[in-house]
JSON list of C-alpha atoms in Angstrom, two decimals:
[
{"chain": "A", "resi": 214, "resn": "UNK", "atom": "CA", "xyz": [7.00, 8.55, 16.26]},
{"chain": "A", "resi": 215, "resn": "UNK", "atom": "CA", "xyz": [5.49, 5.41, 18.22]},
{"chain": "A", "resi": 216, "resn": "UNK", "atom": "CA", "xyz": [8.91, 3.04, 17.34]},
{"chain": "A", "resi": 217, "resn": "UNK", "atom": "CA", "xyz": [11.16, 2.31, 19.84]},
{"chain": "A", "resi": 218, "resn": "UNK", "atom": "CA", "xyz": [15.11, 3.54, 19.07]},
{"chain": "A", "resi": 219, "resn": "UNK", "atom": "CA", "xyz": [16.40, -0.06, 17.95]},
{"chain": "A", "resi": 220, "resn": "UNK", "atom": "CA", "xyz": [13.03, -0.89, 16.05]},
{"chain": "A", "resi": 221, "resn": "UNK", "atom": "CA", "xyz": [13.50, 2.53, 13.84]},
{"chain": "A", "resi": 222, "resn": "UNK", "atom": "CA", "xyz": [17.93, 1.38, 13.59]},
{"chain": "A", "resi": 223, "resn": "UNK", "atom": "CA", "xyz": [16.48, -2.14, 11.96]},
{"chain": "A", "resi": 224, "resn": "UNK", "atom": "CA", "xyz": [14.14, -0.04, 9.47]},
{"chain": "A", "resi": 225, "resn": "UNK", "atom": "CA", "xyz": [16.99, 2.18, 8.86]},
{"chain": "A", "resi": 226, "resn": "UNK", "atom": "CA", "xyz": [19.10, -0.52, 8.12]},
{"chain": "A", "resi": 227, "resn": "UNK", "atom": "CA", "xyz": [16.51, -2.49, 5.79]},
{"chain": "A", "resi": 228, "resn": "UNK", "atom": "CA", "xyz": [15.95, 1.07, 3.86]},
{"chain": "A", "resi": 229, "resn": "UNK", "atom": "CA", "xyz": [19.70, 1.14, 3.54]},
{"chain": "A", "resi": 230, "resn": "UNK", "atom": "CA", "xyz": [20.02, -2.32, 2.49]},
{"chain": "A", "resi": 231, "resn": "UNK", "atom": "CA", "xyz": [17.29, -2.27, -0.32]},
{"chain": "A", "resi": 232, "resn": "UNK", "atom": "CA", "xyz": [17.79, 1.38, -1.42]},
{"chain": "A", "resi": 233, "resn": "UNK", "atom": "CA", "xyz": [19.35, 0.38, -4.72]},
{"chain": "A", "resi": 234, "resn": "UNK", "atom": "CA", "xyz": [16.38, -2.57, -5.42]},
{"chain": "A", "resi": 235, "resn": "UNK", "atom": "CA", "xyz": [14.31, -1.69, -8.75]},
{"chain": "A", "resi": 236, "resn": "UNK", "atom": "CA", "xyz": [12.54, -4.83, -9.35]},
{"chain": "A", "resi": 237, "resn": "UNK", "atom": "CA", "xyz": [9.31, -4.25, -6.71]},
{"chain": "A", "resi": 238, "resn": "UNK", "atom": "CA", "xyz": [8.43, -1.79, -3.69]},
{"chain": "A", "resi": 239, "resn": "UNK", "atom": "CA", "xyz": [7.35, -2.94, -0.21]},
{"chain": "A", "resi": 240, "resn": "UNK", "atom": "CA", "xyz": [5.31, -0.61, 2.11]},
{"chain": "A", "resi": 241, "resn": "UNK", "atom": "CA", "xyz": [5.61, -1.54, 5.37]},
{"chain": "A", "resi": 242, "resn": "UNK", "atom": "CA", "xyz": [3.13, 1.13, 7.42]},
{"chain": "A", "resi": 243, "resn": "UNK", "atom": "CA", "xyz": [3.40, 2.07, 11.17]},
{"chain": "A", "resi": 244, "resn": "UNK", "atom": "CA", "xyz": [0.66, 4.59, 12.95]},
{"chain": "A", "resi": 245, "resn": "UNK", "atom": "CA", "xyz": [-0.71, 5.45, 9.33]},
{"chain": "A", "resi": 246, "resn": "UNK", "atom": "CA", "xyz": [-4.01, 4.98, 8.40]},
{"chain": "A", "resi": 247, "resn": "UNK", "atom": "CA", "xyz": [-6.09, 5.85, 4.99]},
{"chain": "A", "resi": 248, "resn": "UNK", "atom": "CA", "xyz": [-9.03, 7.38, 6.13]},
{"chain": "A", "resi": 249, "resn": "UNK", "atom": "CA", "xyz": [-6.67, 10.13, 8.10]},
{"chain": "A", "resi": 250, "resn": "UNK", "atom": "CA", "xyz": [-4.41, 10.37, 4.74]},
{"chain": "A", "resi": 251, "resn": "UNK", "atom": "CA", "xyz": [-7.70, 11.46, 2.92]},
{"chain": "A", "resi": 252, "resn": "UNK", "atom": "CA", "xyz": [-8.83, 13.91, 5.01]},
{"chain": "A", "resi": 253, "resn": "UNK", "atom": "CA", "xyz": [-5.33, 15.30, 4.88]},
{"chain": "A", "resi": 254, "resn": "UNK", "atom": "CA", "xyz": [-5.12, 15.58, 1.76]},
{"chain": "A", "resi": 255, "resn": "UNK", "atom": "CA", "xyz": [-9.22, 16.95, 1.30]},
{"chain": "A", "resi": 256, "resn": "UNK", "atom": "CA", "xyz": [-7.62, 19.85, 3.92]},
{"chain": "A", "resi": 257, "resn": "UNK", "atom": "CA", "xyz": [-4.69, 20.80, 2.15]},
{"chain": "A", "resi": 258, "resn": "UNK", "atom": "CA", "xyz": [-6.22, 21.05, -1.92]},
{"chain": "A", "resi": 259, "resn": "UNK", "atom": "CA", "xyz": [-8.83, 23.21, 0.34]},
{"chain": "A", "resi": 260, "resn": "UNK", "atom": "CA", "xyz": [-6.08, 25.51, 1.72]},
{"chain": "A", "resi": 261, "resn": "UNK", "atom": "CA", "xyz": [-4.22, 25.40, -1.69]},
{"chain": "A", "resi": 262, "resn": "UNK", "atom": "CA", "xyz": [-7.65, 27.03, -3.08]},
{"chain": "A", "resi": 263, "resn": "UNK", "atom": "CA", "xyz": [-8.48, 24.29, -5.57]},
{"chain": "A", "resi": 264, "resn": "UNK", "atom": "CA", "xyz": [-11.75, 24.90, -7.69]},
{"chain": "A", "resi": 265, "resn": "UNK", "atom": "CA", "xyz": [-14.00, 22.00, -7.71]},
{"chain": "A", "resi": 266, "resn": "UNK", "atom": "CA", "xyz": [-14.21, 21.77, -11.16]},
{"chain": "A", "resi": 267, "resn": "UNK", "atom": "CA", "xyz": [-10.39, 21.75, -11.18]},
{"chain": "A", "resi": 268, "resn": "UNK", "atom": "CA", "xyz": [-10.34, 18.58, -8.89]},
{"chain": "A", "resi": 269, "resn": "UNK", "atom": "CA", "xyz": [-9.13, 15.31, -10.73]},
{"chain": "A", "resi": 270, "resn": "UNK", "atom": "CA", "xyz": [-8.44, 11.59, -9.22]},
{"chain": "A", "resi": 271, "resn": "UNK", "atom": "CA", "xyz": [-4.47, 12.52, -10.23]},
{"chain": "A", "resi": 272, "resn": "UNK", "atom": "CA", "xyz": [-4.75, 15.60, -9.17]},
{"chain": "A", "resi": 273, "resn": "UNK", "atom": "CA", "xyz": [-5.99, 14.61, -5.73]},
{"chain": "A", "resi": 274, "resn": "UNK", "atom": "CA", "xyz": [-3.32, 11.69, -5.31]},
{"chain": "A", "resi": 275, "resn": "UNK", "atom": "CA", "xyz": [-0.63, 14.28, -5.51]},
{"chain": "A", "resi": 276, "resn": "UNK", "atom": "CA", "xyz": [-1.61, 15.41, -2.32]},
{"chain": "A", "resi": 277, "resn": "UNK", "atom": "CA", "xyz": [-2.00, 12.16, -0.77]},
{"chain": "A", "resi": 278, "resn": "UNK", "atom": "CA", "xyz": [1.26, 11.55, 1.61]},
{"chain": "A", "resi": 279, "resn": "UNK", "atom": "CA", "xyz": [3.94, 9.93, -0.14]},
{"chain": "A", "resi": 280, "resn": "UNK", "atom": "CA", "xyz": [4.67, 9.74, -4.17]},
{"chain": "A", "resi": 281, "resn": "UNK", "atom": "CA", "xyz": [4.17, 6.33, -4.65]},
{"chain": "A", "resi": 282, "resn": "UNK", "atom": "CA", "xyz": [2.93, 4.26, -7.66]},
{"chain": "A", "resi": 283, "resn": "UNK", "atom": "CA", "xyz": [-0.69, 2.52, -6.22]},
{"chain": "A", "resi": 284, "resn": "UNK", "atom": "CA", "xyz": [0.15, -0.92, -5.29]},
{"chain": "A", "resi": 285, "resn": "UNK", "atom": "CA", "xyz": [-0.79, -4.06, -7.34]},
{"chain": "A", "resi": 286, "resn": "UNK", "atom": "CA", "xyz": [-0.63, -6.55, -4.75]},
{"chain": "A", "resi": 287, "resn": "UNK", "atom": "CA", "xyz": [-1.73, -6.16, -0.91]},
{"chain": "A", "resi": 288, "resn": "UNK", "atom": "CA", "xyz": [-0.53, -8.92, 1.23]},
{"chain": "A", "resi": 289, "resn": "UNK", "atom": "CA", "xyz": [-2.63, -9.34, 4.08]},
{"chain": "A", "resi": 290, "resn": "UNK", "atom": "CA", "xyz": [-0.72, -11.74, 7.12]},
{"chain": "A", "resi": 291, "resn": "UNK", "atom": "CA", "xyz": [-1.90, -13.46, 10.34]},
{"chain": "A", "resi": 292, "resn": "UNK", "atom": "CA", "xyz": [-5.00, -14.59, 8.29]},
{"chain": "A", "resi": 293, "resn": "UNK", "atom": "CA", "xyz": [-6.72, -11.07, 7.87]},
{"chain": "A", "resi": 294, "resn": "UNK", "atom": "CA", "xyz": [-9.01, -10.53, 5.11]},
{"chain": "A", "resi": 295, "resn": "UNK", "atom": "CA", "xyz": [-10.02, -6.63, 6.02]},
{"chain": "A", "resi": 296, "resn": "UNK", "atom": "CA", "xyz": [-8.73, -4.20, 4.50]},
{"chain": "A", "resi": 297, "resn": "UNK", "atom": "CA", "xyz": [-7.82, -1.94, 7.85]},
{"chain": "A", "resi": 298, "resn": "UNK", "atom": "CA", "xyz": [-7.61, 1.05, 6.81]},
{"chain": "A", "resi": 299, "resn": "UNK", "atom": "CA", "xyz": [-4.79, 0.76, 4.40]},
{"chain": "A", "resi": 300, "resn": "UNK", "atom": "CA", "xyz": [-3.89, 2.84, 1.38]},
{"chain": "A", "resi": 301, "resn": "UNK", "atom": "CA", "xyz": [-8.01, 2.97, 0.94]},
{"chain": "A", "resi": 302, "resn": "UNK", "atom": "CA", "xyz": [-7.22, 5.17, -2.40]},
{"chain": "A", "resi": 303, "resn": "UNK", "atom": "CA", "xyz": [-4.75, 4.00, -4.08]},
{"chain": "A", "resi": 304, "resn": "UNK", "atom": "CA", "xyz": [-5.52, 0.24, -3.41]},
{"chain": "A", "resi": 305, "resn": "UNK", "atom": "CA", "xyz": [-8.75, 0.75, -5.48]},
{"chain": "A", "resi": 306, "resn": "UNK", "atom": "CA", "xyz": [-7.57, -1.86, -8.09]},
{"chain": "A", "resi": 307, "resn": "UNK", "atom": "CA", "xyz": [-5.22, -3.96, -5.91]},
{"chain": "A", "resi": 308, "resn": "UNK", "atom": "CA", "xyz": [-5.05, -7.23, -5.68]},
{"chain": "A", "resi": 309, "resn": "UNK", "atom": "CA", "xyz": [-5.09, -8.79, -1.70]},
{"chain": "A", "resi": 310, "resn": "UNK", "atom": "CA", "xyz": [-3.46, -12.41, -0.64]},
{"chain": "A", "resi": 311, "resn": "UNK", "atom": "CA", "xyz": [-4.01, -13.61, 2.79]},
{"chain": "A", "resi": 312, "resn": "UNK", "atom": "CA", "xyz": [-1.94, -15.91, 4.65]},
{"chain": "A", "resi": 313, "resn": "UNK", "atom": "CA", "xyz": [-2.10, -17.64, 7.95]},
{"chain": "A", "resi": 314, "resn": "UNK", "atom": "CA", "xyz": [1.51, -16.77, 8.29]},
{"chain": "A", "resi": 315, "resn": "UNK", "atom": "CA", "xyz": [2.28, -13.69, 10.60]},
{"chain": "A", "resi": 316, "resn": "UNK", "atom": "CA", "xyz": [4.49, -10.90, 9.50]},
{"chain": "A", "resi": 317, "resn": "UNK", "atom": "CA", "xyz": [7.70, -11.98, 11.43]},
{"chain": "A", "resi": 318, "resn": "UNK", "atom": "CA", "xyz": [7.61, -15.41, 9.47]},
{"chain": "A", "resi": 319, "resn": "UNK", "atom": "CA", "xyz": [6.71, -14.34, 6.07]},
{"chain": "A", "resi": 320, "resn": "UNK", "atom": "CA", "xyz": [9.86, -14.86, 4.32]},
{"chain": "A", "resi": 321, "resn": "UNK", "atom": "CA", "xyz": [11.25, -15.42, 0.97]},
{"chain": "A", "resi": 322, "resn": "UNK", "atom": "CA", "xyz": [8.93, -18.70, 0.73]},
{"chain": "A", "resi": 323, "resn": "UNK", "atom": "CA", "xyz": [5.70, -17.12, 1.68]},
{"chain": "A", "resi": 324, "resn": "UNK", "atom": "CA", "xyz": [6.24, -14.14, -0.69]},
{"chain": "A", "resi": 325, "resn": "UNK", "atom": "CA", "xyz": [6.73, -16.52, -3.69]},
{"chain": "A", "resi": 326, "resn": "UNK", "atom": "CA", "xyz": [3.58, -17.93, -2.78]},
{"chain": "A", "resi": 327, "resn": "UNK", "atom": "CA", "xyz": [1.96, -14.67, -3.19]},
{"chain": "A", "resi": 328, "resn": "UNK", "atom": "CA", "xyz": [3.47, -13.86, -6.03]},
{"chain": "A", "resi": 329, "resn": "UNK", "atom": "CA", "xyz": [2.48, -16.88, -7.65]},
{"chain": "A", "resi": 330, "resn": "UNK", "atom": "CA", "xyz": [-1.37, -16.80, -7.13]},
{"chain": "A", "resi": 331, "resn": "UNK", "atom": "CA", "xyz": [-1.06, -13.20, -8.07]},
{"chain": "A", "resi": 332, "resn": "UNK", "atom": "CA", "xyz": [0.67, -14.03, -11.70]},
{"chain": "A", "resi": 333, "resn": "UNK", "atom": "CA", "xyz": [-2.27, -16.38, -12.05]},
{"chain": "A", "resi": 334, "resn": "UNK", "atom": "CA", "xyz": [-4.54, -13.64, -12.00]},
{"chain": "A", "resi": 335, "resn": "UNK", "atom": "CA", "xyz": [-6.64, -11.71, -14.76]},
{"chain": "A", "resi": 336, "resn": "UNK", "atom": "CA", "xyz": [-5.86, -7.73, -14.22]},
{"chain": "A", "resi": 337, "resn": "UNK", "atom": "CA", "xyz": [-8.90, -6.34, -14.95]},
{"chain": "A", "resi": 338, "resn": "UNK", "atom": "CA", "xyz": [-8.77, -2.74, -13.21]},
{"chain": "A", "resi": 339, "resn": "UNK", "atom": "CA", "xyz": [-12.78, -2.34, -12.76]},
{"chain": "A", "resi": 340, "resn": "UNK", "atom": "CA", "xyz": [-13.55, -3.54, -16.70]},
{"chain": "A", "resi": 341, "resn": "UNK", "atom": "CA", "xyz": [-16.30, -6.18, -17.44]},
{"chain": "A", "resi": 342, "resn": "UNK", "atom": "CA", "xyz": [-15.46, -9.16, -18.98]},
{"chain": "A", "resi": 343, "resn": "UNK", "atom": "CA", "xyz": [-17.57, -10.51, -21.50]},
{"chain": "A", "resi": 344, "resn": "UNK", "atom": "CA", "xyz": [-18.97, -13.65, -21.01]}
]
């Protein structure tokens, strides 16, 4: 909804083309936003009639709106350094990259930028180092 006709073919076609990939997953998001996918999700384990105390973080990302593994990495382009309203749950322990680049220029060069400062990261997923 919101995508012109030959926009959603070239998605189709990309889906097609990398429907067999195993090695990474790439969300690309049109008219989604987190804060909506929340409430969503807070109105349906209401409807469903979940107790409170039967409420769990993995229990409540099964109703979030697509089976997905939380990202790592969140690659921010055009030189934005919000977060806007992406994946606001599951990106809890993501990493982010920005890049000056803009989306329709961000090719094979620009990810393996990303990739690289991301490898030279310590995963720490909210623990304390000590020092």
């Amino acid at each position: 909804e919101g995508i012109n006709l030959h926009l959603q073919k070239q998605i189709r076609h990309a889906i097609d083309l990398t429907a067999t990939n195993d090695t990474i997953i790439l969300n690309v998001a049109f008219n989604y936003g987190g804060r909506a996918e929340i409430l969503d999700a807070a109105r349906r384990i209401i409807e469903d009639g979940v107790a409170p105390e039967e409420l769990t973080e993995e229990l409540f990302s099964q109703y979030l709106y697509h089976d997905l593994p939380d990202p790592d990495l969140i690659i921010r382009t055009g030189g934005e350094w919000r977060l806007s309203n992406f994946l606001i749950w599951q990106a809890a322990y993501a990493e982010y990259y920005t890049t000056p680049t803009y989306w329709p220029d961000f090719d094979e060069a620009e990810l393996q930028k990303a990739l690289l400062e991301y490898n030279l990261r310590e995963r720490r997923f909210g623990r304390v180092l000590n020092g």
